[in-house]
């Protein structure tokens, strides 16, 4: 039996922030990650840039800074692999790569231990507090937590994608395409997005792709591409994951050929890297003490127990049943700056389990905003502080000193409406 104060499952943005925050509080922390490197969406998912705004200071700033400091020497993805490992090592976190939970043992409302498997066999981890930062709510679901899945009605989730980078763009080209309303006129008078839309209608691009987003990477002649899209995929079902992988890898080539044929300056591009796993935007959402709603985001709700203050990102619902955005004729709804309450991190029926990241308690539309990396890291920081409080005082997650946590997060007096 391996004993810790806090065990974090999931080594993506939320889980790393959780582990760092708990370690900074003096906790003995274990972090279990199923892949062979840390970073989740940052590395294995190849996601760039960091999206979402958060008003209160959090450990995400340190994470971004440590990655950026290495980008003169290597690509952002490779820099993240190095920086994140160094940060956790410096804090003394016991990181277990290629390790994932297989069984959860409970005593009433408390998780007593979890069994995890790796190449070395089966190990049991015991802690005072546990954090599910898997993105998919794996630990919470395994423990028997209530979860929701997909949107109301058809229960479809947002599509999966594979991000990739291209090189060989004419170095004089300095424009990017970051979202559905990012129009750019080419030298011949054509609009880039119009070209994409017409290619989707004609069949030159698949019916799920009507926009090719091109993000800057910091390197001349290179862009990160967010375009591939596989609909009607359950990212929790292994056979569907592989089918989506085959389709998305096929789409990578289609998108590259489309750009070569249609966009001046892209005639000689080639793929120089891609995600090692398909990117799942949405799967399980745990049901917690408070379900954050789309209306909370639209009105800019304030909460007395806020642990993320004045967050903001649009309600970015990639169409689960077609191309582009799911709503408002392809233009995502904008939010007011909103808070995320601590109660959305506490699953019903558990006293020593917290969730952080896109698997927190919220509805389908709210999730489409808070699922991005900067907001997930802020949630992870708060979860790490709360887990440390649970462990230190041997108390329920609902009895933590929320004011002390807010003070550490720079949320001294949340402005409750």
Coordinates of C-alpha atoms in Angstrom, one line a residue:
X1 CA 0.0 0.0 0.0
X2 CA 1.4 3.4 -1.0
X3 CA 0.3 6.2 1.3
X4 CA -0.1 9.9 0.4
X5 CA -1.9 13.0 1.5
X6 CA -3.4 13.6 -1.9
X7 CA -3.6 11.5 -5.0
X8 CA -4.3 13.2 -8.3
X9 CA -5.5 11.1 -11.3
X10 CA -4.8 12.7 -14.7
X11 CA -1.6 14.6 -15.7
X12 CA -3.2 17.2 -18.0
X13 CA -3.4 21.0 -17.3
X14 CA -5.9 20.6 -14.4
X15 CA -4.1 17.6 -12.8
X16 CA -0.7 19.2 -13.0
X17 CA -2.0 22.4 -11.4
X18 CA -3.7 20.4 -8.7
X19 CA -0.6 18.4 -7.9
X20 CA 1.6 21.5 -7.8
X21 CA -0.8 23.4 -5.6
X22 CA -1.2 20.5 -3.1
X23 CA 2.6 20.0 -3.0
X24 CA 3.1 23.7 -2.3
X25 CA 0.9 23.3 0.7
X26 CA 3.3 20.7 2.1
X27 CA 1.3 17.6 1.0
X28 CA 2.8 14.3 -0.1
X29 CA 1.3 14.0 -3.6
X30 CA 1.1 11.2 -6.1
X31 CA 0.1 12.0 -9.7
X32 CA -1.1 9.1 -12.0
X33 CA -1.0 9.6 -15.7
X34 CA -2.0 7.1 -18.3
X35 CA 0.2 8.3 -21.1
X36 CA 4.0 8.3 -21.3
X37 CA 4.4 12.0 -20.9
X38 CA 2.7 14.7 -18.9
X39 CA 0.6 17.6 -20.3
X40 CA -2.6 16.0 -21.6
X41 CA -4.0 18.4 -24.1
X42 CA -0.9 20.5 -24.1
X43 CA 1.4 17.7 -25.3
X44 CA -0.4 14.4 -26.3
X45 CA -3.3 16.5 -27.6
X46 CA -1.1 19.0 -29.4
X47 CA -3.4 21.9 -28.4
X48 CA -2.1 25.4 -28.9
X49 CA -2.7 28.2 -27.8
X50 CA -3.8 28.4 -24.2
X51 CA -7.3 29.6 -24.3
X52 CA -9.7 31.2 -21.8
X53 CA -9.3 34.2 -19.4
X54 CA -9.2 34.1 -15.6
X55 CA -9.1 37.2 -13.4
X56 CA -7.6 35.7 -10.3
X57 CA -3.9 34.7 -10.1
X58 CA -3.2 31.0 -10.3
X59 CA -0.5 28.5 -11.0
X60 CA -1.3 28.5 -14.7
X61 CA 0.8 31.6 -15.1
X62 CA 3.8 29.7 -13.8
X63 CA 3.1 26.8 -16.0
X64 CA 2.9 29.0 -19.2
X65 CA 6.0 30.9 -18.2
X66 CA 8.1 27.7 -17.6
X67 CA 7.0 26.4 -21.0
X68 CA 7.7 29.7 -22.8
X69 CA 11.2 29.9 -21.3
X70 CA 12.2 26.8 -23.3
X71 CA 10.6 27.7 -26.6
X72 CA 13.9 29.2 -28.0
X73 CA 15.3 25.7 -27.8
X74 CA 12.4 23.5 -28.9
X75 CA 8.8 23.5 -30.1
X76 CA 6.0 24.5 -27.6
X77 CA 4.9 20.8 -27.3
X78 CA 8.4 19.6 -26.6
X79 CA 9.0 22.5 -24.2
X80 CA 5.9 21.5 -22.3
X81 CA 7.1 17.9 -21.9
X82 CA 10.3 19.1 -20.3
X83 CA 8.9 22.0 -18.2
X84 CA 6.0 20.1 -16.7
X85 CA 8.2 17.2 -15.7
X86 CA 10.7 19.5 -14.1
X87 CA 8.1 21.5 -12.2
X88 CA 6.6 18.3 -10.6
X89 CA 10.0 16.9 -9.9
X90 CA 11.1 20.1 -8.1
X91 CA 8.0 19.9 -5.9
X92 CA 8.6 16.3 -5.0
X93 CA 5.5 15.0 -6.6
X94 CA 5.6 11.2 -7.1
X95 CA 4.6 11.0 -10.7
X96 CA 3.5 7.6 -12.1
X97 CA 3.5 7.5 -15.9
X98 CA 1.7 4.8 -17.9
X99 CA -0.5 4.2 -14.9
X100 CA -4.2 4.4 -14.6
X101 CA -6.9 3.4 -12.1
X102 CA -8.5 0.0 -12.3
X103 CA -10.6 -0.2 -9.1
X104 CA -11.9 2.2 -6.4
X105 CA -12.6 1.1 -2.8
X106 CA -15.0 3.1 -0.7
X107 CA -16.2 3.3 2.9
X108 CA -19.5 5.2 2.6
X109 CA -18.8 8.7 1.3
X110 CA -15.0 8.3 1.4
X111 CA -12.7 6.7 -1.0
X112 CA -10.3 4.6 1.0
X113 CA -7.9 3.6 -1.7
X114 CA -7.6 3.1 -5.4
X115 CA -5.9 0.3 -7.3
X116 CA -4.0 1.2 -10.4
X117 CA -2.2 -0.8 -13.1
X118 CA 1.0 -0.2 -15.0
X119 CA 3.7 -2.3 -16.7
X120 CA 5.0 -3.1 -13.3
X121 CA 1.8 -4.6 -12.1
X122 CA -1.0 -3.6 -9.8
X123 CA -0.4 -0.9 -7.1
X124 CA -2.7 0.4 -4.4
X125 CA -2.7 4.1 -3.4
X126 CA -4.2 5.4 -0.2
X127 CA -4.8 9.1 0.5
X128 CA -6.9 11.5 2.6
X129 CA -8.1 13.3 -0.5
X130 CA -8.4 12.4 -4.2
X131 CA -8.7 14.6 -7.3
X132 CA -10.2 13.4 -10.6
X133 CA -8.5 15.4 -13.3
X134 CA -8.9 12.8 -16.1
X135 CA -11.1 15.0 -18.3
X136 CA -13.4 12.1 -18.7
X137 CA -14.4 11.7 -15.1
X138 CA -12.8 8.2 -15.0
X139 CA -12.0 8.0 -11.3
X140 CA -15.4 9.5 -10.2
X141 CA -17.4 7.2 -12.5
X142 CA -15.4 4.2 -11.3
X143 CA -16.2 5.2 -7.8
X144 CA -19.9 5.3 -8.6
X145 CA -20.4 9.1 -8.9
X146 CA -23.4 10.3 -10.9
X147 CA -22.6 11.7 -14.3
X148 CA -24.2 13.3 -17.2
X149 CA -23.2 12.9 -20.9
X150 CA -23.8 15.0 -24.0
X151 CA -26.4 17.6 -24.8
X152 CA -30.1 17.4 -23.9
X153 CA -32.2 15.3 -26.2
X154 CA -29.9 13.3 -28.4
X155 CA -27.0 13.1 -25.9
X156 CA -24.4 13.9 -28.6
X157 CA -21.1 15.2 -27.4
X158 CA -18.8 17.6 -29.2
X159 CA -16.7 16.0 -32.0
X160 CA -13.2 14.7 -31.7
X161 CA -10.3 16.1 -33.6
X162 CA -6.6 15.7 -34.2
X163 CA -4.4 18.8 -34.2
X164 CA -1.4 19.0 -36.4
X165 CA 1.2 21.5 -37.5
X166 CA 2.3 22.4 -41.1
X167 CA 5.6 23.9 -42.3
X168 CA 6.7 25.3 -45.6
X169 CA 4.3 28.3 -45.8
X170 CA 5.6 31.3 -47.7
X171 CA 7.5 33.2 -45.0
X172 CA 6.0 36.5 -46.1
X173 CA 2.5 35.3 -44.9
X174 CA 1.8 36.5 -41.4
X175 CA -1.9 36.0 -41.0
X176 CA -3.8 33.4 -39.0
X177 CA -7.4 32.1 -38.8
X178 CA -8.3 31.6 -35.2
X179 CA -12.2 31.3 -35.2
X180 CA -15.3 31.3 -37.2
X181 CA -15.5 35.0 -37.6
X182 CA -11.8 35.6 -38.4
X183 CA -12.2 36.7 -42.0
X184 CA -9.1 37.3 -44.1
X185 CA -9.0 38.5 -47.7
X186 CA -6.4 36.9 -49.9
X187 CA -4.4 39.0 -52.4
X188 CA -6.6 37.8 -55.2
X189 CA -9.7 39.2 -53.4
X190 CA -11.1 35.9 -52.2
X191 CA -12.1 35.4 -48.6
X192 CA -10.4 32.5 -46.8
X193 CA -13.5 31.4 -45.0
X194 CA -15.6 31.5 -48.1
X195 CA -13.1 29.1 -49.8
X196 CA -13.5 26.7 -46.8
X197 CA -17.3 26.9 -46.9
X198 CA -17.5 26.3 -50.6
X199 CA -15.1 23.4 -50.4
X200 CA -17.3 21.8 -47.7
X201 CA -20.4 22.2 -49.9
X202 CA -18.7 20.8 -53.0
X203 CA -17.2 17.8 -51.2
X204 CA -13.6 18.9 -51.5
X205 CA -13.5 19.0 -47.7
X206 CA -15.5 16.5 -45.7
X207 CA -19.0 17.5 -44.6
X208 CA -17.8 17.9 -41.0
X209 CA -15.2 20.5 -42.0
X210 CA -16.2 24.0 -43.1
X211 CA -13.3 26.0 -41.5
X212 CA -9.6 25.4 -41.3
X213 CA -8.2 27.3 -38.3
X214 CA -4.5 28.2 -38.6
X215 CA -2.8 29.2 -35.3
X216 CA 0.6 30.9 -35.0
X217 CA 3.3 28.7 -33.4
X218 CA 6.0 31.4 -33.1
X219 CA 7.9 30.0 -36.0
X220 CA 8.0 31.6 -39.5
X221 CA 6.3 29.4 -42.2
X222 CA 4.6 27.2 -39.6
X223 CA 1.0 27.0 -38.4
X224 CA -0.9 24.7 -36.1
X225 CA -4.1 23.4 -37.8
X226 CA -7.4 22.9 -36.0
X227 CA -9.7 21.5 -38.7
X228 CA -10.3 17.7 -38.5
X229 CA -13.5 16.6 -37.0
X230 CA -15.2 13.2 -36.4
X231 CA -18.8 13.4 -35.3
X232 CA -21.0 10.9 -33.5
X233 CA -18.0 9.5 -31.6
X234 CA -18.2 8.2 -28.0
X235 CA -14.7 9.0 -26.7
X236 CA -15.2 6.4 -23.9
X237 CA -15.7 3.5 -26.3
X238 CA -12.4 1.9 -27.6
X239 CA -13.7 0.7 -30.9
X240 CA -15.1 4.2 -31.7
X241 CA -11.9 5.8 -30.7
X242 CA -9.9 3.8 -33.2
X243 CA -12.5 4.4 -36.0
X244 CA -12.2 8.1 -35.3
X245 CA -8.4 7.9 -35.3
X246 CA -8.5 6.3 -38.8
X247 CA -10.9 9.0 -40.1
X248 CA -9.1 11.9 -38.5
X249 CA -5.7 10.8 -39.9
X250 CA -7.3 10.6 -43.3
X251 CA -8.7 14.1 -42.9
X252 CA -5.2 15.5 -42.1
X253 CA -4.1 14.7 -45.6
X254 CA -7.3 16.0 -47.2
X255 CA -6.9 19.4 -45.4
X256 CA -3.3 19.7 -46.4
X257 CA -4.2 18.9 -50.1
X258 CA -7.0 21.5 -49.9
X259 CA -4.6 24.2 -48.6
X260 CA -2.0 23.4 -51.2
X261 CA -4.5 23.6 -54.1
X262 CA -6.4 26.7 -53.0
X263 CA -4.3 29.1 -50.8
X264 CA -1.4 31.0 -52.4
X265 CA 1.8 30.5 -50.4
X266 CA 0.7 27.1 -49.1
X267 CA 1.7 25.1 -52.3
X268 CA 4.7 23.4 -50.6
X269 CA 3.4 22.8 -47.1
X270 CA 3.9 19.5 -45.3
X271 CA 2.9 18.1 -41.9
X272 CA 5.7 18.2 -39.4
X273 CA 3.9 16.9 -36.3
X274 CA 0.5 15.9 -34.9
X275 CA -1.3 14.8 -31.7
X276 CA -0.5 11.4 -30.4
X277 CA -4.1 10.8 -29.4
X278 CA -7.4 12.2 -30.7
X279 CA -8.7 15.2 -28.8
X280 CA -12.0 14.7 -27.0
X281 CA -13.7 17.9 -26.2
X282 CA -16.5 16.4 -24.1
X283 CA -17.5 13.2 -22.4
X284 CA -18.7 12.7 -18.8
X285 CA -19.6 15.6 -16.6
X286 CA -20.0 14.7 -12.9
X287 CA -23.1 15.8 -11.0
X288 CA -22.0 17.9 -8.1
X289 CA -23.4 20.1 -5.4
X290 CA -24.0 22.8 -8.0
X291 CA -24.5 22.4 -11.7
X292 CA -23.0 25.4 -13.5
X293 CA -25.4 26.5 -16.3
X294 CA -25.2 28.3 -19.6
X295 CA -27.3 31.1 -18.0
X296 CA -24.7 31.6 -15.3
X297 CA -22.1 32.3 -18.0
X298 CA -24.4 34.5 -20.1
X299 CA -25.3 36.7 -17.1
X300 CA -21.8 36.6 -15.5
X301 CA -22.9 34.9 -12.3
X302 CA -21.0 35.5 -9.0
X303 CA -20.8 33.0 -6.3
X304 CA -19.9 33.3 -2.6
X305 CA -17.8 30.2 -2.9
X306 CA -16.1 31.2 -6.1
X307 CA -12.8 29.4 -6.7
X308 CA -12.3 30.7 -10.3
X309 CA -13.1 34.4 -10.5
X310 CA -14.3 36.2 -13.6
X311 CA -13.5 33.5 -16.2
X312 CA -14.3 34.1 -19.8
X313 CA -14.4 32.1 -23.0
X314 CA -17.2 31.9 -25.6
X315 CA -19.7 29.1 -25.5
X316 CA -17.7 27.2 -28.1
X317 CA -19.8 24.2 -29.2
X318 CA -18.2 22.4 -32.1
X319 CA -21.2 20.9 -33.9
X320 CA -21.8 17.4 -32.7
X321 CA -24.0 16.7 -35.8
X322 CA -22.3 18.7 -38.6
X323 CA -19.7 21.3 -39.4
X324 CA -18.7 24.5 -37.7
X325 CA -20.5 25.8 -34.6
X326 CA -23.7 24.1 -33.4
X327 CA -25.6 27.3 -32.7
X328 CA -26.4 30.8 -33.8
X329 CA -25.5 30.2 -37.5
X330 CA -21.9 29.4 -36.8
X331 CA -21.2 32.3 -34.4
X332 CA -20.6 31.2 -30.8
X333 CA -22.4 33.0 -28.0
X334 CA -20.3 35.3 -25.9
X335 CA -20.2 35.2 -22.1
X336 CA -20.0 37.8 -19.4
X337 CA -17.1 37.3 -16.9
X338 CA -18.4 34.5 -14.7
X339 CA -17.3 32.6 -11.5
X340 CA -17.0 28.9 -11.0
X341 CA -18.2 27.8 -7.6
X342 CA -16.4 25.3 -5.4
X343 CA -19.6 23.4 -5.2
X344 CA -19.2 22.4 -8.9
X345 CA -16.0 20.5 -8.0
X346 CA -17.6 18.4 -5.3
X347 CA -19.4 15.2 -6.6
X348 CA -22.6 14.3 -4.9
X349 CA -22.2 11.5 -2.4
X350 CA -18.4 11.9 -1.7
X351 CA -16.5 13.6 1.1
X352 CA -12.9 13.3 0.0
X353 CA -13.2 13.4 -3.9
X354 CA -12.9 16.5 -6.0
X355 CA -13.0 17.0 -9.7
X356 CA -11.1 19.6 -11.7
X357 CA -11.1 20.4 -15.4
X358 CA -13.7 19.7 -18.1
X359 CA -15.3 16.9 -16.0
X360 CA -16.7 19.3 -13.3
X361 CA -20.4 19.7 -12.6
X362 CA -22.0 21.8 -15.4
X363 CA -24.4 21.5 -18.3
X364 CA -23.5 20.9 -21.9
X365 CA -23.4 24.5 -22.9
X366 CA -21.6 25.8 -19.9
X367 CA -19.0 23.1 -20.4
X368 CA -18.3 24.4 -23.9
X369 CA -16.7 27.5 -22.3
X370 CA -14.9 26.3 -19.1
X371 CA -13.3 23.3 -20.9
X372 CA -10.3 25.3 -22.2
X373 CA -6.8 25.0 -20.7
X374 CA -6.4 28.3 -18.8
X375 CA -9.7 27.9 -17.0
X376 CA -8.9 24.2 -16.3
X377 CA -5.6 25.1 -14.7
X378 CA -7.3 27.6 -12.5
X379 CA -9.8 25.0 -11.4
X380 CA -6.9 22.6 -10.8
X381 CA -5.1 25.1 -8.6
X382 CA -8.2 25.5 -6.4
X383 CA -8.8 21.7 -6.2
X384 CA -5.2 21.2 -5.0
X385 CA -5.6 23.8 -2.3
X386 CA -9.0 22.2 -1.2
X387 CA -7.5 18.7 -1.2
X388 CA -4.7 19.9 1.0
X389 CA -7.2 21.4 3.4
X390 CA -9.2 18.1 3.5
X391 CA -6.0 16.1 4.2
X392 CA -4.6 18.5 6.7
X393 CA -7.7 18.7 8.9
X394 CA -9.2 15.3 8.1
X395 CA -12.5 16.8 7.2
X396 CA -15.2 16.6 4.5
X397 CA -14.8 18.4 1.2
X398 CA -17.9 20.4 2.2
X399 CA -16.2 21.7 5.4
X400 CA -13.1 23.2 3.8
X401 CA -12.1 26.7 4.7
X402 CA -13.3 28.3 1.5
X403 CA -12.3 31.8 2.6
X404 CA -8.7 30.7 3.2
X405 CA -8.6 29.1 -0.2
X406 CA -10.1 32.2 -1.8
X407 CA -7.4 34.4 -0.1
X408 CA -4.7 32.2 -1.5
X409 CA -6.2 32.5 -4.9
X410 CA -6.5 36.3 -4.7
X411 CA -10.3 36.1 -4.4
X412 CA -10.6 37.9 -1.1
X413 CA -14.1 39.3 -1.4
X414 CA -16.0 37.9 -4.4
X415 CA -18.6 40.4 -5.6
X416 CA -21.8 38.4 -5.2
X417 CA -24.8 39.8 -7.0

